[in-house]
Backbone as a ProteinNet text record, in pm:
[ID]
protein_1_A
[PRIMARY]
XXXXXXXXXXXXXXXXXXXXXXXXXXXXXXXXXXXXXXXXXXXXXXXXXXXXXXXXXXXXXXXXXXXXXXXXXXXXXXXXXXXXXXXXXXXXXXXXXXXXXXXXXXXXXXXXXXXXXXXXXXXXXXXXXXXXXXXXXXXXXXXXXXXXXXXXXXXXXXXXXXXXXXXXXX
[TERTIARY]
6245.6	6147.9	6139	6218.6	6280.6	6196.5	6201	6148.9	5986.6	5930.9	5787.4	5736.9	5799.2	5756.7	5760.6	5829.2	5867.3	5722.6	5703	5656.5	5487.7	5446.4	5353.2	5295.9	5435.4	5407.6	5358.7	5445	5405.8	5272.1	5200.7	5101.1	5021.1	5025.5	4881.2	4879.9	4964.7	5058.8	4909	4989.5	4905.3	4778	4700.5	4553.1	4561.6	4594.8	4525.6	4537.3	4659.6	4601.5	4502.8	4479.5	4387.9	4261.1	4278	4099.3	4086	4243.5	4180.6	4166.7	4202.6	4150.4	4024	3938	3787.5	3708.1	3799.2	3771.8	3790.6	3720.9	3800	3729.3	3839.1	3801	3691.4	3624.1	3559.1	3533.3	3542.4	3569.2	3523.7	3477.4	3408.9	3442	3464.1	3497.8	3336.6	3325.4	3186	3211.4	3193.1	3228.2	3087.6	3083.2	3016	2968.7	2892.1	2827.4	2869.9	2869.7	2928.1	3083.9	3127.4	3265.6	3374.8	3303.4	3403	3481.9	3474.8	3562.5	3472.8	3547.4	3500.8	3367.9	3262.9	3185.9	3200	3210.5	3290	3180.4	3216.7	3133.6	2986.2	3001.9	2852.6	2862.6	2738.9	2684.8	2686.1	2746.9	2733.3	2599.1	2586.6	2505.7	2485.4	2604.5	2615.3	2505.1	2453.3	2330.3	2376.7	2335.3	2320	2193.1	2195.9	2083.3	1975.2	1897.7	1794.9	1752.1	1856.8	1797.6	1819	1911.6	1971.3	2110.4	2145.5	2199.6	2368.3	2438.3	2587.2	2654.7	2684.7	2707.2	2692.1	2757.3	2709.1	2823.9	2863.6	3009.6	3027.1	3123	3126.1	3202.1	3265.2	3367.7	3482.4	3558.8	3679.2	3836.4	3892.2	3971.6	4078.8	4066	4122.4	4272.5	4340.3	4395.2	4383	4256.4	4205.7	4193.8	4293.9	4298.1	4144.9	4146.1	4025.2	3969.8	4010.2	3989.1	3906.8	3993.3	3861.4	3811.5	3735.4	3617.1	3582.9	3630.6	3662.4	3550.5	3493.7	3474.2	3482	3546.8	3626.4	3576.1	3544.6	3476.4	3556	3593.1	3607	3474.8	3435.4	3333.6	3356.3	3247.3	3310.7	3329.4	3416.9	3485.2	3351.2	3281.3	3166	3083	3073.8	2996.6	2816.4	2776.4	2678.2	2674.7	2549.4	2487	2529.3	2553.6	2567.9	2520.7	2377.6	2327.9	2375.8	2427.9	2498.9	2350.4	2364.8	2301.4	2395	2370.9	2487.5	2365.7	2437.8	2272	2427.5	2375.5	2455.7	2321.3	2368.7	2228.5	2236	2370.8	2373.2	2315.7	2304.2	2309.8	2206.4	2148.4	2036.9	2129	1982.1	2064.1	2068.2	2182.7	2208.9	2234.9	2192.1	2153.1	2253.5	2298.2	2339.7	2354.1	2327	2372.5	2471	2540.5	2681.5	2721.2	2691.1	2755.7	2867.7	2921.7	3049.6	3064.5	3107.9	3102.6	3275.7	3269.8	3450.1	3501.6	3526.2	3592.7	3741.9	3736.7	3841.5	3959.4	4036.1	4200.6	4218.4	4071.1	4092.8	4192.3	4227.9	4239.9	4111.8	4119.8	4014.9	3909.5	3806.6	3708.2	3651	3736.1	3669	3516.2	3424.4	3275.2	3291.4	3216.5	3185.4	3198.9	3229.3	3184.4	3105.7	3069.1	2860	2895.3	2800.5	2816.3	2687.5	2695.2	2588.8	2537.2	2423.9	2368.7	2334.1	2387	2339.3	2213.2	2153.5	2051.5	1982.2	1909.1	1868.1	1734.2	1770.9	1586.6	1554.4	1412.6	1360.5	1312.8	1393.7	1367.1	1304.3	1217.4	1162.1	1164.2	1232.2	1248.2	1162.1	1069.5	973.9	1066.8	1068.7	1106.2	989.7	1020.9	893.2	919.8	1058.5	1069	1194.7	1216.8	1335.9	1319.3	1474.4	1477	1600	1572.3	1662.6	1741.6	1834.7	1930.8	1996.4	1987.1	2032.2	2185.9	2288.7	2394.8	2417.6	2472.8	2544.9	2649.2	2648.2	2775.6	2877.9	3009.2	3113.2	3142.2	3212.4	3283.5	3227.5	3173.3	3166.5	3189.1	3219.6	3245.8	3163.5	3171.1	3112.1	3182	3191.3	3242.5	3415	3507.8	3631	3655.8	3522.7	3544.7	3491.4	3561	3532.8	3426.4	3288.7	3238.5	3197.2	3222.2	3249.3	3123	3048	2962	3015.4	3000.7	3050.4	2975.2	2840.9	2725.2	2733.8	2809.5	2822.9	2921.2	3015.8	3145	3059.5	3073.3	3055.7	3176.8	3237.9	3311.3	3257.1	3355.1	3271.1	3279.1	3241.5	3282.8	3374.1	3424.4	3556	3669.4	3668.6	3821	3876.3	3968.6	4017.4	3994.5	3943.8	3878.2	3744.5	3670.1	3524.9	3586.2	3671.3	3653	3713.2	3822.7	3906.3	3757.2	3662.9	3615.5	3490.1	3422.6	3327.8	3430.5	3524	3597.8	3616.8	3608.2	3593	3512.7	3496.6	3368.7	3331.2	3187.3	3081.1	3001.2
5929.1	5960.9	6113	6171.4	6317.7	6410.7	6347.2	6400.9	6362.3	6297.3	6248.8	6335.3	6368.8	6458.9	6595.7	6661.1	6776.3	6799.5	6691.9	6685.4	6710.9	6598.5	6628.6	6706.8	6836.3	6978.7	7025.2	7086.7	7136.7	7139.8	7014.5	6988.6	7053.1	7008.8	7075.8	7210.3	7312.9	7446.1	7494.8	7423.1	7468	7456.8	7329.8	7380.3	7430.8	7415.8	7567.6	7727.1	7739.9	7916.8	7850.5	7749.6	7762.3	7772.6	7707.8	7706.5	7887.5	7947.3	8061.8	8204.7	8126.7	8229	8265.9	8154	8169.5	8240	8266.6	8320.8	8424.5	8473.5	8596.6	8668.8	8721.9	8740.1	8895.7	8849.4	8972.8	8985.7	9085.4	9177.9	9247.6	9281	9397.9	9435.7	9542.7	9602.8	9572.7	9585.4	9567.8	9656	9830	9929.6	9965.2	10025.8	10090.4	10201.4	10272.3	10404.2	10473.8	10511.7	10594.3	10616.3	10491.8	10494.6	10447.2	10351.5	10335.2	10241.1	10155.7	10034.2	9910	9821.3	9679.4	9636	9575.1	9493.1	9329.7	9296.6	9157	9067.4	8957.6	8795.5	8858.7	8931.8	8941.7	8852.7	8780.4	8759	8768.6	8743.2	8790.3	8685.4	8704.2	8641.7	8722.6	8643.8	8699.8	8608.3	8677.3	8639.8	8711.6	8627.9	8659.5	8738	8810.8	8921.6	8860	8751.5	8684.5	8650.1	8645.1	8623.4	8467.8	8385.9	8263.8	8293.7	8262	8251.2	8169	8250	8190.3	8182	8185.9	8187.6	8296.2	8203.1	8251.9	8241.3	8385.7	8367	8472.4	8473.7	8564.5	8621.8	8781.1	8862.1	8800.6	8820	8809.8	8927	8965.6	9068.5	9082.5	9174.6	9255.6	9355.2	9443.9	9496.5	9621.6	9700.8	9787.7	9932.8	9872.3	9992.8	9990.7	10057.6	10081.2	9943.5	9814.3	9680.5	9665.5	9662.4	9608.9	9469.3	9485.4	9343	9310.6	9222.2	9192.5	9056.5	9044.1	8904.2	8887.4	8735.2	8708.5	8603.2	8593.2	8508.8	8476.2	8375.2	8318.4	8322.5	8404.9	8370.3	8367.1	8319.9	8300.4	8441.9	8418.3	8564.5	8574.1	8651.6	8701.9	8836.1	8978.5	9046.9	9055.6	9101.3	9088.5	9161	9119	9184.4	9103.2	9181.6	9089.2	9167.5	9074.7	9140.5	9117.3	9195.8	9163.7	9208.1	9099.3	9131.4	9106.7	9206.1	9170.5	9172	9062.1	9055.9	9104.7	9109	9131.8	9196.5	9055	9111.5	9200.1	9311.4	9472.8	9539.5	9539	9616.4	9591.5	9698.7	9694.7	9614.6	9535.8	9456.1	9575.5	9546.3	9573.1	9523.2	9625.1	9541.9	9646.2	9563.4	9667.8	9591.1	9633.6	9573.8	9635.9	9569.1	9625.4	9566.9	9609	9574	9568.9	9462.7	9414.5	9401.8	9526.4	9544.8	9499.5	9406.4	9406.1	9327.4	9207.6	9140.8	9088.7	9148.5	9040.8	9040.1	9162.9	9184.1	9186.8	9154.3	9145.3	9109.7	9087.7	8987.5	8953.6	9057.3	9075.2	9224.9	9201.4	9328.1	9363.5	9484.1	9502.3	9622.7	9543.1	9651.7	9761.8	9851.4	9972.1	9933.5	9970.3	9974.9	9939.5	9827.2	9813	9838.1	9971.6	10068	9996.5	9995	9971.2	10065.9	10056.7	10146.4	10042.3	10088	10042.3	10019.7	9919	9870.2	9982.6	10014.8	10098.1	10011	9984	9962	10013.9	10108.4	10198.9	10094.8	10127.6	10093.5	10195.4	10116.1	10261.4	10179.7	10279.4	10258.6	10298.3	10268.9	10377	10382.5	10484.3	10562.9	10560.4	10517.7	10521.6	10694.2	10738.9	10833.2	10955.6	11036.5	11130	11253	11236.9	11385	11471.5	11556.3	11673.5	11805.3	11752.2	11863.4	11985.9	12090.9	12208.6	12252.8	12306.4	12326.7	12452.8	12530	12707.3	12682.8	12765.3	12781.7	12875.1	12809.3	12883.2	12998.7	12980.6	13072.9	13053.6	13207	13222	13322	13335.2	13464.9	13583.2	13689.8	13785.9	13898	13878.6	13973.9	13964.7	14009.3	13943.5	13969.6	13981.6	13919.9	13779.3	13758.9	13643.5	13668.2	13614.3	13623.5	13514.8	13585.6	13425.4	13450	13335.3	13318.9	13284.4	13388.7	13333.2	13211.4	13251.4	13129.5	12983.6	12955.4	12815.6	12728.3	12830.2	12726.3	12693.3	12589.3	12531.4	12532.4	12632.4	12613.5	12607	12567.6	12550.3	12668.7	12676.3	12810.3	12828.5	12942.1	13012.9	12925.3	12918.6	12858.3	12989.4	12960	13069.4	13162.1	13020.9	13054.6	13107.6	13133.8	13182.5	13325.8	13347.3	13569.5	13570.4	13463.4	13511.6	13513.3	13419.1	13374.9	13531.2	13570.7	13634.3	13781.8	13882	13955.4	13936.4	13831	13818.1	13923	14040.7	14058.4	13990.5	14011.6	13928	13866.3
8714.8	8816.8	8838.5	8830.3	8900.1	8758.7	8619.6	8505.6	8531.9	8536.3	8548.5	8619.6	8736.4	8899	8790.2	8800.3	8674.7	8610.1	8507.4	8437.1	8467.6	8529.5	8672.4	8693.2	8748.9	8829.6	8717.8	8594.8	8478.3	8445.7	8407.8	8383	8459	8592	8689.8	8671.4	8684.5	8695.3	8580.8	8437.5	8298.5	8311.9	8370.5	8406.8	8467	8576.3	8675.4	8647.7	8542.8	8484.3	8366.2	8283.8	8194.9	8272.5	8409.9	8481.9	8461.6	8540.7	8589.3	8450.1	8360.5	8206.8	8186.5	8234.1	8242.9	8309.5	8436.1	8560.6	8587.5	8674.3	8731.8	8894.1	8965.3	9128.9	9157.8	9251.4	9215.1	9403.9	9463.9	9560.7	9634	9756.2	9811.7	9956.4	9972.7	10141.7	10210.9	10305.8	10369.4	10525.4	10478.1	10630.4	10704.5	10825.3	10880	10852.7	10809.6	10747	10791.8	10911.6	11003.4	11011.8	11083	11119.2	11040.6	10929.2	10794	10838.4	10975.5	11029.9	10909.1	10890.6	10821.3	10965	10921.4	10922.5	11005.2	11124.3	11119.5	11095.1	11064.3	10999.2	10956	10834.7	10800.4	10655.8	10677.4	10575.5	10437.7	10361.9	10200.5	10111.4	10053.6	9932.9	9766.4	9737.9	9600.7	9452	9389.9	9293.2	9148.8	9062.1	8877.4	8915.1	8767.9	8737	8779	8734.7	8736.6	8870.3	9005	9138.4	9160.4	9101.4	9143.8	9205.1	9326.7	9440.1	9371.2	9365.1	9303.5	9429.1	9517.1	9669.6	9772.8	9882.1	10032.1	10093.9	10153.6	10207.9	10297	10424.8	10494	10502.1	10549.7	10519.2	10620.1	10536	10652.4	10660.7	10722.2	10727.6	10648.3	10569.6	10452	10456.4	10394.3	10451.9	10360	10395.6	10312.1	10467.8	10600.1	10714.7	10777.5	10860.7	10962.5	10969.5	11046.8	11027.6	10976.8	10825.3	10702.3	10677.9	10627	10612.6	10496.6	10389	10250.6	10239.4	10092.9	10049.8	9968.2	9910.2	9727.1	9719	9569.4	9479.9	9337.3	9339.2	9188.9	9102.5	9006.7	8934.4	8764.8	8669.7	8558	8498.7	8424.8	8354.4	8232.9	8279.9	8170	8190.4	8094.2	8124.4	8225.2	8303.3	8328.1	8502.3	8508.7	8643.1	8797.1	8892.9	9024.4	9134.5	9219.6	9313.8	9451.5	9538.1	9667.8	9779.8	9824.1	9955.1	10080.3	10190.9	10308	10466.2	10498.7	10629.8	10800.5	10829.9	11011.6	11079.4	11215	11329.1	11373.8	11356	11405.8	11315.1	11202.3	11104.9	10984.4	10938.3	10833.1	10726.4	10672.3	10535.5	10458.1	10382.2	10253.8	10107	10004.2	9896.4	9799.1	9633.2	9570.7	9447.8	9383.2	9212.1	9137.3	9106	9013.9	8886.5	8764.1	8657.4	8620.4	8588	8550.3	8373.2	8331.6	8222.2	8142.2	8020.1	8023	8068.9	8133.4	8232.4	8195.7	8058.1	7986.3	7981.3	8048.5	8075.6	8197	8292.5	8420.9	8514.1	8618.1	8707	8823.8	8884.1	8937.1	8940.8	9011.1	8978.6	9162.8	9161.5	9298.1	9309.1	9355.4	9341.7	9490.8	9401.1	9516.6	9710.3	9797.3	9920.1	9965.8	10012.1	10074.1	10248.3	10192.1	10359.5	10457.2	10549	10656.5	10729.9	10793.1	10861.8	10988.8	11080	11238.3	11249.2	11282.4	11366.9	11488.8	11467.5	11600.8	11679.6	11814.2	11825.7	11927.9	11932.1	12034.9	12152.5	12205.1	12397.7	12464.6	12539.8	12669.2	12775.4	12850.9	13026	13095.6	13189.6	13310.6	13387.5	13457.6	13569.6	13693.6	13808.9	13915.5	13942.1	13969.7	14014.4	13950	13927	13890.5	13970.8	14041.6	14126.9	14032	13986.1	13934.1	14037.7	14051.4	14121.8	14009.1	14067.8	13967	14025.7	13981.9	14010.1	14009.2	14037.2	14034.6	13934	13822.9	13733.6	13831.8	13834.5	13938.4	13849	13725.8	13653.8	13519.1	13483.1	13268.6	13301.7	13155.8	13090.4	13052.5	13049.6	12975.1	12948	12790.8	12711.2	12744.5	12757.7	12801.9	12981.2	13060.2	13178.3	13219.3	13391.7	13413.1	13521.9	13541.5	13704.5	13777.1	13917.1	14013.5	14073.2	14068.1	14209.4	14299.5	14413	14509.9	14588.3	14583.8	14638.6	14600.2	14458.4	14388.2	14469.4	14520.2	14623.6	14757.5	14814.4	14971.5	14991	15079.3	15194.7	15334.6	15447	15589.6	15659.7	15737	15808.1	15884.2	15863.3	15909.5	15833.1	15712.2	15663.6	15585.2	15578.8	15507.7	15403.4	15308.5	15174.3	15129.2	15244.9	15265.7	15252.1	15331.8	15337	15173.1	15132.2	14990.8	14857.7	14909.6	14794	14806.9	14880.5	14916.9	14879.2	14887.2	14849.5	14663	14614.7	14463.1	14422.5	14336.2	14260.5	14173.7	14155	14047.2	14185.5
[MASK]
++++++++++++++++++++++++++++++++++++++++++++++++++++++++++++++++++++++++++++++++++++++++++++++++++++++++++++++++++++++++++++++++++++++++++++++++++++++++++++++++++++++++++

């Protein structure tokens, strides 16, 4: 019994690297344009040259730093073209084609970066009304002095700091 079980394991073991001889993993970070953090649950859709749809899969966290955002594919081990499209409701789709030239001492093939660009959408607010208050600069510089307005401080009257501040020059 103990030999059969053995025997069994063996067997499955041997197909499953003969499945994965055929095969091979293929890879992609998915960052923010900007900030270079991973992407969370976007969208993948990976396609052959021709524009038939080999799957649909979503990123999930990688350990590529700045919480990266990875997606892996078993596909067949064969030269040729692969079009990535990446959709997220923050973020402009993105598209990219990458040739996979060689596959054959592989293990796996990791493609370029697919960077994103943020979503922007123009909002306008009305305003019924805007009041603009202007401020006194207390202290700048000029040239390696400092000058004080004295007019920019509110103190109350008669505190101490009214005669110190008014005795300042500038």
């Amino acid at each position: 019994m103990r030999g059969l079980c053995l025997y069994i394991l063996l067997l499955i073991s041997s197909m499953a690297s003969a499945a994965r001889k055929d095969s091979i993993y293929i890879n992609q970070y998915v960052r923010n344009s900007f900030t270079q953090y991973g992407v969370r649950n976007a969208l993948v859709t990976v396609m052959d040259d021709n524009g038939r749809i080999i799957d649909t899969l979503r990123t999930v966290p990688g350990s590529g730093g700045h919480d990266a955002q990875i997606w892996s594919l078993l596909v067949p081990r064969r030269a040729g073209k692969f079009r990535i499209r990446v959709e997220h409701p923050e973020y402009e789709t993105g598209e990219m084609t990458v040739e996979m030239a060689n596959p054959a001492r592989l293990n796996s093939y990791k493609f370029p970066d697919m960077l994103l660009q943020r979503r922007f959408e123009e909002e306008t607010i009305d305003l019924d009304a805007v009041t603009v208050r202007a401020t006194r600069v207390k202290l700048c510089y000029k040239g390696d002095t400092i000058e004080v307005d004295a007019r920019a401080f509110k103190l109350t009257e008669g505190s101490m700091l009214e005669s110190l501040v008014k005795n300042v020059p500038g």
